[in-house]
Short mmCIF file of C-alpha atoms in Angstrom, two decimals:
data_model
loop_
_atom_site.label_atom_id
_atom_site.label_comp_id
_atom_site.label_asym_id
_atom_site.label_seq_id
_atom_site.Cartn_x
_atom_site.Cartn_y
_atom_site.Cartn_z
CA MET G 5 0.00 0.00 0.00
CA ARG G 6 1.57 3.24 -1.15
CA PHE G 7 0.27 6.61 0.00
CA THR G 8 0.61 9.32 -2.62
CA SER G 9 -0.87 12.38 -0.89
CA GLN G 10 -2.31 13.49 2.42
CA THR G 11 -4.37 16.53 3.39
CA SER G 12 -6.35 17.40 6.50
CA SER G 13 -9.25 19.80 6.95
CA ASP G 14 -12.20 20.14 9.30
CA GLY G 15 -10.86 17.38 11.52
CA VAL G 16 -10.67 14.79 8.72
CA THR G 17 -7.53 13.40 7.05
CA GLU G 18 -7.81 12.36 3.39
CA GLN G 19 -5.07 10.12 1.95
CA PHE G 20 -4.82 8.94 -1.64
CA PHE G 21 -3.15 5.55 -2.13
CA THR G 22 -2.54 2.74 -4.56
CA LEU G 23 -2.59 -0.93 -3.66
CA GLY G 24 -1.08 -2.72 -6.63
CA GLU G 25 -3.24 -1.51 -9.52
CA ILE G 26 -6.06 -0.25 -7.31
CA PRO G 27 -6.33 3.53 -6.72
CA GLY G 28 -8.10 4.49 -3.51
CA VAL G 29 -8.77 7.13 -0.86
CA LEU G 30 -8.84 6.72 2.89
CA TRP G 31 -10.60 9.16 5.21
CA THR G 32 -9.96 9.03 8.96
CA PRO G 33 -10.50 11.41 11.86
CA GLU G 34 -7.44 13.69 12.13
CA ASP G 35 -5.03 12.23 14.70
CA ALA G 36 -6.97 8.94 14.76
CA ARG G 37 -5.29 6.16 16.75
CA GLY G 38 -6.41 2.61 17.35
CA ALA G 39 -9.15 0.40 15.94
CA ARG G 40 -12.40 1.95 14.71
CA PRO G 41 -15.36 0.93 12.54
CA LEU G 42 -14.49 1.00 8.83
CA ILE G 43 -16.89 1.71 5.96
CA LEU G 44 -16.13 0.47 2.43
CA LEU G 45 -17.74 3.00 0.09
CA GLY G 46 -18.68 1.79 -3.40
CA HIS G 47 -19.44 4.33 -6.15
CA GLY G 48 -22.10 4.29 -8.87
CA GLY G 49 -21.69 3.30 -12.52
CA GLY G 50 -19.65 5.82 -14.54
CA GLN G 51 -18.52 7.53 -11.32
CA HIS G 52 -15.30 7.21 -9.35
CA LYS G 53 -13.84 7.12 -5.85
CA THR G 54 -14.04 10.89 -5.30
CA ALA G 55 -17.44 11.58 -6.86
CA PRO G 56 -18.95 14.48 -4.84
CA GLY G 57 -21.58 12.30 -3.12
CA ASN G 58 -18.89 9.86 -2.02
CA VAL G 59 -16.61 12.54 -0.63
CA SER G 60 -19.30 14.35 1.38
CA ARG G 61 -20.52 11.07 2.84
CA ALA G 62 -16.99 9.91 3.64
CA ARG G 63 -16.02 13.17 5.36
CA ARG G 64 -19.22 13.09 7.39
CA TYR G 65 -18.58 9.52 8.57
CA ALA G 66 -14.93 10.25 9.35
CA ALA G 67 -15.96 13.31 11.38
CA ALA G 68 -18.18 10.90 13.37
CA GLY G 69 -15.18 8.66 14.15
CA PHE G 70 -15.33 6.11 11.33
CA ALA G 71 -12.59 5.21 8.88
CA VAL G 72 -13.88 5.25 5.28
CA VAL G 73 -12.20 3.85 2.20
CA ALA G 74 -13.24 4.23 -1.44
CA ILE G 75 -11.59 2.71 -4.51
CA ASP G 76 -12.14 3.10 -8.23
CA ALA G 77 -14.14 0.14 -9.53
CA PRO G 78 -12.59 -1.81 -12.44
CA ALA G 79 -12.77 0.24 -15.67
CA HIS G 80 -13.72 3.38 -13.68
CA GLY G 81 -11.90 6.51 -12.49
CA ASP G 82 -8.12 6.17 -12.78
CA ARG G 83 -8.27 2.47 -13.75
CA PRO G 84 -7.26 1.44 -17.29
CA LYS G 85 -9.93 1.33 -19.99
CA ASP G 86 -11.41 -2.07 -20.85
CA GLU G 87 -12.77 -2.82 -24.31
CA GLY G 88 -15.21 -5.46 -23.10
CA PHE G 89 -16.64 -3.00 -20.58
CA ASP G 90 -16.86 -0.19 -23.15
CA ARG G 91 -18.85 -2.51 -25.40
CA ILE G 92 -21.30 -3.30 -22.58
CA VAL G 93 -21.74 0.41 -21.80
CA ALA G 94 -22.41 1.18 -25.47
CA GLU G 95 -25.06 -1.56 -25.58
CA LEU G 96 -26.62 -0.23 -22.39
CA ARG G 97 -26.83 3.31 -23.80
CA ALA G 98 -28.27 2.10 -27.09
CA GLY G 99 -30.82 -0.07 -25.29
CA MET G 100 -31.94 2.79 -23.05
CA ALA G 101 -32.17 5.18 -26.01
CA ALA G 102 -34.42 2.58 -27.66
CA GLY G 103 -36.64 2.57 -24.58
CA GLU G 104 -35.62 -0.88 -23.34
CA ASN G 105 -35.78 -1.68 -19.64
CA PRO G 106 -32.11 -1.51 -18.69
CA GLY G 107 -32.32 -4.13 -15.90
CA ALA G 108 -30.76 -7.02 -17.80
CA LEU G 109 -28.03 -4.89 -19.41
CA VAL G 110 -27.13 -3.29 -16.06
CA ALA G 111 -26.98 -6.74 -14.47
CA GLY G 112 -24.66 -7.91 -17.26
CA MET G 113 -22.37 -4.92 -16.70
CA HIS G 114 -22.14 -5.57 -12.96
CA SER G 115 -21.56 -9.26 -13.50
CA TYR G 116 -18.69 -8.44 -15.89
CA LEU G 117 -16.97 -6.34 -13.17
CA ALA G 118 -17.90 -8.25 -10.02
CA GLY G 119 -15.15 -10.87 -9.90
CA GLN G 120 -12.38 -8.27 -10.03
CA ALA G 121 -14.27 -5.84 -7.80
CA VAL G 122 -14.72 -8.41 -5.03
CA ALA G 123 -11.02 -9.36 -5.12
CA ASP G 124 -10.04 -5.65 -5.06
CA TRP G 125 -12.20 -4.90 -2.02
CA GLN G 126 -10.93 -7.92 -0.13
CA ALA G 127 -7.30 -6.89 -0.72
CA VAL G 128 -8.00 -3.27 0.24
CA LEU G 129 -9.89 -4.30 3.39
CA THR G 130 -6.93 -6.45 4.52
CA ALA G 131 -4.40 -3.69 3.78
CA VAL G 132 -6.37 -0.86 5.38
CA GLN G 133 -7.07 -2.78 8.58
CA ARG G 134 -3.31 -3.23 9.05
CA LEU G 135 -2.95 0.53 9.55
CA ASP G 136 -2.74 1.61 13.21
CA ARG G 137 -5.32 4.35 12.76
CA VAL G 138 -7.89 1.93 11.27
CA GLY G 139 -7.25 -1.45 12.92
CA ALA G 140 -9.42 -4.55 12.91
CA GLY G 141 -12.72 -2.92 13.99
CA PRO G 142 -16.14 -3.86 12.64
CA VAL G 143 -16.67 -3.31 8.89
CA GLY G 144 -19.64 -1.98 6.93
CA TYR G 145 -20.26 -1.59 3.19
CA CYS G 146 -22.18 1.28 1.59
CA GLY G 147 -23.04 1.36 -2.11
CA MET G 148 -25.99 2.32 -4.32
CA SER G 149 -26.78 1.35 -7.89
CA MET G 150 -23.55 -0.19 -9.29
CA GLY G 151 -22.13 0.11 -5.76
CA CYS G 152 -24.96 -2.21 -4.72
CA GLY G 153 -24.49 -4.53 -7.72
CA LEU G 154 -20.81 -5.04 -6.84
CA GLY G 155 -21.45 -4.91 -3.09
CA ILE G 156 -23.90 -7.80 -2.95
CA PRO G 157 -21.43 -10.39 -4.30
CA LEU G 158 -18.77 -8.89 -2.02
CA ILE G 159 -20.89 -9.12 1.13
CA ALA G 160 -22.04 -12.62 0.21
CA ALA G 161 -18.36 -13.66 -0.06
CA GLU G 162 -16.82 -11.67 2.77
CA PRO G 163 -17.57 -12.53 6.41
CA ARG G 164 -15.71 -9.47 7.73
CA ILE G 165 -18.56 -7.19 6.54
CA ARG G 166 -21.14 -6.95 9.30
CA ALA G 167 -23.69 -4.38 8.04
CA ALA G 168 -24.53 -2.68 4.75
CA VAL G 169 -26.44 0.21 3.20
CA LEU G 170 -27.50 -0.78 -0.31
CA GLY G 171 -30.13 0.07 -2.89
CA LEU G 172 -31.13 1.72 -6.19
CA LEU G 173 -30.92 -1.58 -8.03
CA GLY G 174 -33.16 -4.48 -9.06
CA VAL G 175 -32.87 -8.18 -8.36
CA GLN G 176 -31.70 -9.33 -11.81
CA GLY G 177 -28.52 -11.40 -11.54
CA LEU G 178 -28.33 -10.91 -7.76
CA ALA G 179 -30.94 -13.24 -6.22
CA GLU G 180 -28.50 -16.02 -5.30
CA ASP G 181 -25.92 -13.76 -3.67
CA ALA G 182 -28.65 -11.76 -1.91
CA ALA G 183 -30.00 -14.99 -0.42
CA ARG G 184 -26.56 -15.59 1.16
CA ILE G 185 -26.53 -12.20 2.92
CA THR G 186 -27.60 -12.35 6.56
CA VAL G 187 -26.07 -9.16 8.01
CA PRO G 188 -28.27 -6.12 8.79
CA VAL G 189 -29.07 -4.11 5.65
CA GLN G 190 -30.66 -0.70 5.12
CA PHE G 191 -31.99 -0.67 1.55
CA LEU G 192 -32.87 2.49 -0.39
CA LEU G 193 -35.42 2.54 -3.19
CA GLN G 194 -36.53 5.50 -5.30
CA TRP G 195 -40.25 5.21 -5.94
CA ASP G 196 -40.04 6.77 -9.43
CA ASP G 197 -36.65 5.37 -10.46
CA GLN G 198 -36.27 5.58 -14.24
CA MET G 199 -33.39 3.04 -14.15
CA VAL G 200 -34.85 0.41 -11.81
CA ARG G 201 -38.34 -1.03 -12.05
CA ARG G 202 -40.12 -0.72 -8.71
CA ASP G 203 -41.04 -4.40 -8.52
CA GLN G 204 -37.43 -5.39 -9.30
CA GLY G 205 -36.10 -3.15 -6.52
CA LEU G 206 -38.65 -4.52 -4.04
CA ALA G 207 -37.70 -8.05 -5.15
CA LEU G 208 -34.02 -7.40 -4.36
CA PHE G 209 -34.96 -6.21 -0.85
CA ASP G 210 -37.14 -9.30 -0.54
CA ALA G 211 -34.32 -11.61 -1.66
CA LEU G 212 -31.93 -10.54 1.13
CA ALA G 213 -31.83 -13.25 3.80
CA SER G 214 -31.08 -10.74 6.59
CA ALA G 215 -33.36 -10.95 9.62
CA HIS G 216 -32.63 -7.27 10.23
CA LYS G 217 -33.26 -5.45 6.98
CA THR G 218 -35.14 -2.21 6.53
CA LEU G 219 -36.40 -0.63 3.32
CA HIS G 220 -36.54 3.14 2.90
CA ALA G 221 -38.47 4.25 -0.19
CA ASN G 222 -38.81 7.87 -1.26
CA PRO G 223 -40.46 9.62 -4.19
CA GLY G 224 -38.23 10.73 -7.04
CA LYS G 225 -35.88 9.42 -9.68
CA HIS G 226 -32.63 7.44 -9.49
CA GLY G 227 -30.50 10.41 -8.45
CA ASP G 228 -32.99 12.06 -6.11
CA VAL G 229 -32.32 10.26 -2.81
CA PRO G 230 -33.23 12.84 -0.13
CA SER G 231 -30.37 14.11 1.99
CA PHE G 232 -31.95 12.92 5.25
CA GLU G 233 -31.17 9.37 4.13
CA GLU G 234 -27.49 10.17 4.70
CA ASP G 235 -28.32 10.81 8.36
CA ASN G 236 -30.25 7.54 8.42
CA SER G 237 -27.30 5.63 6.93
CA LEU G 238 -24.88 7.05 9.47
CA ARG G 239 -27.28 6.17 12.30
CA PHE G 240 -27.67 2.66 10.88
CA PHE G 241 -23.90 2.06 10.83
CA THR G 242 -23.51 3.60 14.27
CA ARG G 243 -26.20 1.24 15.59
CA HIS G 244 -24.70 -1.88 14.05
CA LEU G 245 -20.95 -1.24 14.12
CA SER G 246 -20.28 0.76 17.30
CA MET T 19 -63.23 19.86 28.44
CA ARG T 20 -63.21 18.35 31.90
CA PHE T 21 -60.01 17.03 33.49
CA THR T 22 -60.61 14.05 35.75
CA SER T 23 -57.11 13.19 36.98
CA GLN T 24 -53.53 14.41 36.78
CA THR T 25 -50.23 12.73 37.61
CA SER T 26 -46.63 13.64 36.84
CA SER T 27 -43.54 11.43 36.65
CA ASP T 28 -40.19 11.51 34.87
CA GLY T 29 -40.82 15.07 33.72
CA VAL T 30 -44.13 14.28 31.99
CA THR T 31 -47.65 15.25 33.11
CA GLU T 32 -50.50 12.88 32.20
CA GLN T 33 -54.07 14.21 32.42
CA PHE T 34 -57.22 12.22 31.77
CA PHE T 35 -60.16 14.22 30.42
CA THR T 36 -63.56 14.00 28.81
CA LEU T 37 -64.78 16.29 26.06
CA GLY T 38 -68.50 15.67 25.79
CA GLU T 39 -68.69 11.91 25.25
CA ILE T 40 -65.04 11.55 24.25
CA PRO T 41 -62.61 10.14 26.84
CA GLY T 42 -59.00 11.21 26.31
CA VAL T 43 -55.51 11.63 27.78
CA LEU T 44 -53.14 14.55 27.37
CA TRP T 45 -49.39 14.26 27.92
CA THR T 46 -47.27 17.41 28.23
CA PRO T 47 -43.81 18.22 29.56
CA GLU T 48 -44.11 18.91 33.31
CA ASP T 49 -44.38 22.68 33.84
CA ALA T 50 -44.99 23.22 30.10
CA ARG T 51 -45.96 26.79 29.19
CA GLY T 52 -46.75 28.27 25.81
CA ALA T 53 -47.34 26.85 22.35
CA ARG T 54 -45.64 23.63 21.29
CA PRO T 55 -46.04 20.99 18.56
CA LEU T 56 -48.98 18.67 19.24
CA ILE T 57 -49.28 15.02 18.18
CA LEU T 58 -52.69 13.36 17.81
CA LEU T 59 -52.14 9.69 18.63
CA GLY T 60 -54.62 7.18 17.16
CA HIS T 61 -54.76 3.62 18.53
CA GLY T 62 -55.21 0.29 16.74
CA GLY T 63 -58.39 -1.75 16.35
CA GLY T 64 -59.57 -3.34 19.62
CA GLN T 65 -57.13 -1.17 21.58
CA HIS T 66 -57.69 2.07 23.50
CA LYS T 67 -56.15 5.42 24.38
CA THR T 68 -53.80 3.99 27.02
CA ALA T 69 -52.67 0.83 25.23
CA PRO T 70 -49.04 0.26 26.32
CA GLY T 71 -47.55 1.17 22.93
CA ASN T 72 -49.50 4.45 22.93
CA VAL T 73 -48.42 5.42 26.43
CA SER T 74 -44.71 4.73 25.92
CA ARG T 75 -44.71 6.67 22.65
CA ALA T 76 -46.66 9.56 24.17
CA ARG T 77 -44.37 9.84 27.20
CA ARG T 78 -41.31 9.76 24.95
CA TYR T 79 -42.66 12.56 22.74
CA ALA T 80 -43.73 14.65 25.75
CA ALA T 81 -40.26 14.25 27.27
CA ALA T 82 -38.93 15.68 23.98
CA GLY T 83 -41.15 18.78 24.34
CA PHE T 84 -44.27 17.78 22.40
CA ALA T 85 -47.85 17.76 23.65
CA VAL T 86 -49.56 14.44 22.84
CA VAL T 87 -53.27 13.65 22.99
CA ALA T 88 -54.97 10.26 22.61
CA ILE T 89 -58.70 9.50 22.64
CA ASP T 90 -60.73 6.31 22.61
CA ALA T 91 -62.01 5.66 19.08
CA PRO T 92 -65.79 5.19 18.72
CA ALA T 93 -66.84 1.78 20.16
CA HIS T 94 -63.41 1.36 21.81
CA GLY T 95 -62.00 1.73 25.33
CA ASP T 96 -64.39 3.58 27.64
CA ARG T 97 -66.82 4.45 24.83
CA PRO T 98 -70.27 2.83 24.80
CA LYS T 99 -70.73 -0.46 22.93
CA ASP T 100 -72.25 -0.30 19.45
CA GLU T 101 -74.21 -3.21 18.02
CA GLY T 102 -73.43 -2.37 14.41
CA PHE T 103 -69.72 -2.32 15.22
CA ASP T 104 -69.91 -5.59 17.19
CA ARG T 105 -71.53 -7.21 14.15
CA ILE T 106 -68.72 -6.01 11.87
CA VAL T 107 -66.07 -7.33 14.29
CA ALA T 108 -67.82 -10.72 14.46
CA GLU T 109 -67.86 -10.89 10.65
CA LEU T 110 -64.19 -9.93 10.51
CA ARG T 111 -63.23 -12.68 12.98
CA ALA T 112 -65.32 -15.28 11.17
CA GLY T 113 -63.82 -14.26 7.82
CA MET T 114 -60.27 -14.45 9.13
CA ALA T 115 -60.92 -17.84 10.77
CA ALA T 116 -62.15 -19.00 7.36
CA GLY T 117 -58.87 -17.84 5.81
CA GLU T 118 -60.32 -14.84 3.93
CA ASN T 119 -58.14 -11.83 3.20
CA PRO T 120 -59.37 -9.36 5.80
CA GLY T 121 -58.71 -6.23 3.72
CA ALA T 122 -62.29 -5.56 2.65
CA LEU T 123 -63.76 -6.33 6.09
CA VAL T 124 -61.19 -4.13 7.84
CA ALA T 125 -61.94 -1.31 5.40
CA GLY T 126 -65.65 -1.68 6.14
CA MET T 127 -65.00 -1.47 9.88
CA HIS T 128 -62.92 1.69 9.51
CA SER T 129 -65.47 3.26 7.20
CA TYR T 130 -68.21 2.56 9.78
CA LEU T 131 -66.22 4.49 12.44
CA ALA T 132 -64.57 7.21 10.38
CA GLY T 133 -67.30 9.86 10.30
CA GLN T 134 -67.55 9.99 14.10
CA ALA T 135 -63.79 9.59 14.59
CA VAL T 136 -62.98 12.57 12.35
CA ALA T 137 -65.51 14.78 14.17
CA ASP T 138 -64.12 13.65 17.55
CA TRP T 139 -60.53 14.46 16.60
CA GLN T 140 -61.46 17.87 15.21
CA ALA T 141 -63.28 18.79 18.43
CA VAL T 142 -60.43 17.52 20.60
CA LEU T 143 -57.82 19.35 18.54
CA THR T 144 -59.71 22.64 18.96
CA ALA T 145 -60.18 22.13 22.69
CA VAL T 146 -56.61 21.05 23.43
CA GLN T 147 -55.04 23.92 21.51
CA ARG T 148 -56.98 26.36 23.74
CA LEU T 149 -54.93 25.22 26.72
CA ASP T 150 -52.04 27.54 27.61
CA ARG T 151 -49.56 24.65 27.89
CA VAL T 152 -50.42 23.36 24.37
CA GLY T 153 -51.35 26.43 22.32
CA ALA T 154 -51.76 26.72 18.56
CA GLY T 155 -48.44 25.13 17.50
CA PRO T 156 -47.98 22.83 14.50
CA VAL T 157 -49.96 19.57 14.60
CA GLY T 158 -49.04 16.01 13.60
CA TYR T 159 -51.03 12.77 13.50
CA CYS T 160 -49.62 9.34 14.35
CA GLY T 161 -51.62 6.13 13.87
CA MET T 162 -51.03 2.59 12.60
CA SER T 163 -53.51 0.01 11.37
CA MET T 164 -56.97 1.28 12.47
CA GLY T 165 -55.21 4.45 13.61
CA CYS T 166 -54.15 4.85 9.96
CA GLY T 167 -57.60 3.93 8.62
CA LEU T 168 -59.24 6.65 10.72
CA GLY T 169 -56.29 9.03 10.34
CA ILE T 170 -56.33 9.21 6.55
CA PRO T 171 -59.89 10.63 6.32
CA LEU T 172 -59.01 12.97 9.21
CA ILE T 173 -55.85 14.33 7.57
CA ALA T 174 -57.65 14.67 4.22
CA ALA T 175 -60.33 16.78 5.96
CA GLU T 176 -58.22 18.75 8.41
CA PRO T 177 -55.79 21.44 7.24
CA ARG T 178 -54.39 21.97 10.74
CA ILE T 179 -52.50 18.63 10.50
CA ARG T 180 -49.12 19.25 8.90
CA ALA T 181 -47.30 15.89 9.08
CA ALA T 182 -48.23 12.26 9.78
CA VAL T 183 -46.79 8.87 10.64
CA LEU T 184 -49.10 6.19 9.24
CA GLY T 185 -48.99 2.57 8.13
CA LEU T 186 -49.83 -1.09 8.69
CA LEU T 187 -52.86 -0.86 6.43
CA GLY T 188 -53.83 -1.45 2.81
CA VAL T 189 -55.37 0.88 0.26
CA GLN T 190 -58.91 -0.55 0.23
CA GLY T 191 -61.47 2.18 0.86
CA LEU T 192 -58.78 4.84 1.31
CA ALA T 193 -57.51 5.71 -2.19
CA GLU T 194 -59.61 8.87 -2.57
CA ASP T 195 -58.75 10.34 0.82
CA ALA T 196 -55.08 9.37 0.40
CA ALA T 197 -54.99 11.25 -2.91
CA ARG T 198 -56.07 14.41 -1.03
CA ILE T 199 -53.19 14.22 1.46
CA THR T 200 -50.22 16.42 0.58
CA VAL T 201 -48.47 16.84 3.94
CA PRO T 202 -45.22 14.92 4.67
CA VAL T 203 -45.90 11.30 5.65
CA GLN T 204 -43.69 8.58 7.09
CA PHE T 205 -45.37 5.26 6.26
CA LEU T 206 -44.59 1.96 8.01
CA LEU T 207 -45.12 -1.40 6.36
CA GLN T 208 -44.44 -4.85 7.81
CA TRP T 209 -43.02 -7.09 5.09
CA ASP T 210 -44.69 -10.26 6.42
CA ASP T 211 -47.92 -8.66 7.69
CA GLN T 212 -50.55 -11.36 8.16
CA MET T 213 -53.33 -8.72 8.23
CA VAL T 214 -52.32 -6.53 5.28
CA ARG T 215 -51.32 -7.81 1.85
CA ARG T 216 -47.94 -6.38 0.84
CA ASP T 217 -49.18 -5.04 -2.50
CA GLN T 218 -52.14 -3.36 -0.78
CA GLY T 219 -49.86 -1.65 1.75
CA LEU T 220 -47.50 -0.48 -1.01
CA ALA T 221 -50.53 0.76 -2.97
CA LEU T 222 -51.66 2.89 0.00
CA PHE T 223 -48.19 4.49 0.20
CA ASP T 224 -48.35 5.02 -3.56
CA ALA T 225 -51.79 6.66 -3.33
CA LEU T 226 -50.65 9.42 -0.97
CA ALA T 227 -50.27 12.67 -2.92
CA SER T 228 -47.53 13.97 -0.61
CA ALA T 229 -44.36 15.16 -2.34
CA HIS T 230 -42.49 14.32 0.86
CA LYS T 231 -43.41 10.79 1.81
CA THR T 232 -41.07 8.04 2.94
CA LEU T 233 -41.78 4.33 3.28
CA HIS T 234 -40.08 2.24 5.97
CA ALA T 235 -40.59 -1.51 5.52
CA ASN T 236 -39.28 -4.10 7.97
CA PRO T 237 -39.49 -7.88 8.18
CA GLY T 238 -42.06 -9.35 10.54
CA LYS T 239 -45.76 -9.53 11.20
CA HIS T 240 -48.38 -6.88 11.93
CA GLY T 241 -47.34 -6.38 15.55
CA ASP T 242 -43.58 -6.65 15.05
CA VAL T 243 -42.62 -3.05 14.14
CA PRO T 244 -39.02 -2.69 15.39
CA SER T 245 -38.47 -0.28 18.24
CA PHE T 246 -36.01 1.88 16.25
CA GLU T 247 -38.99 3.04 14.18
CA GLU T 248 -40.18 4.95 17.26
CA ASP T 249 -36.94 6.94 17.13
CA ASN T 250 -37.50 7.48 13.40
CA SER T 251 -41.04 8.75 14.00
CA LEU T 252 -39.91 11.19 16.66
CA ARG T 253 -37.16 12.47 14.36
CA PHE T 254 -39.68 12.81 11.51
CA PHE T 255 -42.04 14.92 13.63
CA THR T 256 -39.16 16.96 15.00
CA ARG T 257 -38.00 17.65 11.42
CA HIS T 258 -41.43 18.70 10.16
CA LEU T 259 -43.07 20.35 13.17
CA SER T 260 -40.26 22.10 15.04
#
């Protein structure tokens, strides 16, 4: 793990790093020492580790005492381009322009990336928890849309993750992994999501095997999650990881 | 409005009253003076104004600075028996024992009570807001199951109510009133509700015309709403009425 820059402001330290080929960012409380809860923060499709929503959420969590780490997903952000992925994205755009329901194409895109994404997260989790200021505290995962599509296989495979905030995605391609998830989940659904059919989103919530899962649905489109849900997510992680 | 008893403990004053034929309870912060947000608290079918869930919620809200008032619904608690209502309840029980979906029978029961219940709440709201320690602050309504079935016609008819926590009920008989509700609503749904079909509960949330509405769904049966939803309700009212 190689740190390439470090800045601190408003009580939060932000460090860019690479781990092998994986570019990432770690946020911790300034002067943090000792083990603390860690949140793995997955970004949406076409976004990257420092998308504005990611950064504001990460800084907020770090100010509350958490460590937060984000990485670029395969074929995103500072990662190399990938012809197979570009082809899938082109098909997805063409399908949506033609008025197709994008569920199957989105699921295919996530499935194409998931194997690498899961391996990346597992390596980053191991490396970050070796740092003194992070340590081997309880771990949560937070990701919407593609962050949910890559997070569900990760959580199904990774026993170190003990709670998750997921959502903005349908069940296609994810039912089997969802049925292996038993940790507490807070699941966000946008009632008028133009990318995710309502019944498919409800079916993904339904497919999670967690005894403690809670669905929050709000009016609006894919990108319109109300800001009070950020408070709810932080409270959820505080309840389950502190 | 005639007060019949008053006790105070843990910083909360509890006063029983009658307003005409309506028996009620008012909770306020001990030594409260001046206007404050007021919550109208509706109880479930077969329950009454001091059902344990009502009292714990009311005391919690009063400790947070709210005034809270609960009344016995028509044909409930200390109200006189009603042969028409008893007949409806007997039909409901027989239908459920025969494995029928109770939605239509429940809707009929609520419809039988709603006219009187709405008039009762309007009279109580007027009377309670005349008290110095309550005053004409913002008003919310909280009711699940039958409390939702009587609350929806009330909120549709009553412009003084500015936010509501509702749920545990399906859309049957309520679509028109729900479509007249535009205030913020937090709506609770139990994912495995044996009394309310999931699609009917989702359809009631869908029918609300509120731009600010949020659905919270949790696993479990009709009576299994997790206790953290009480915190969520209090935060919702604090956000919209303070």
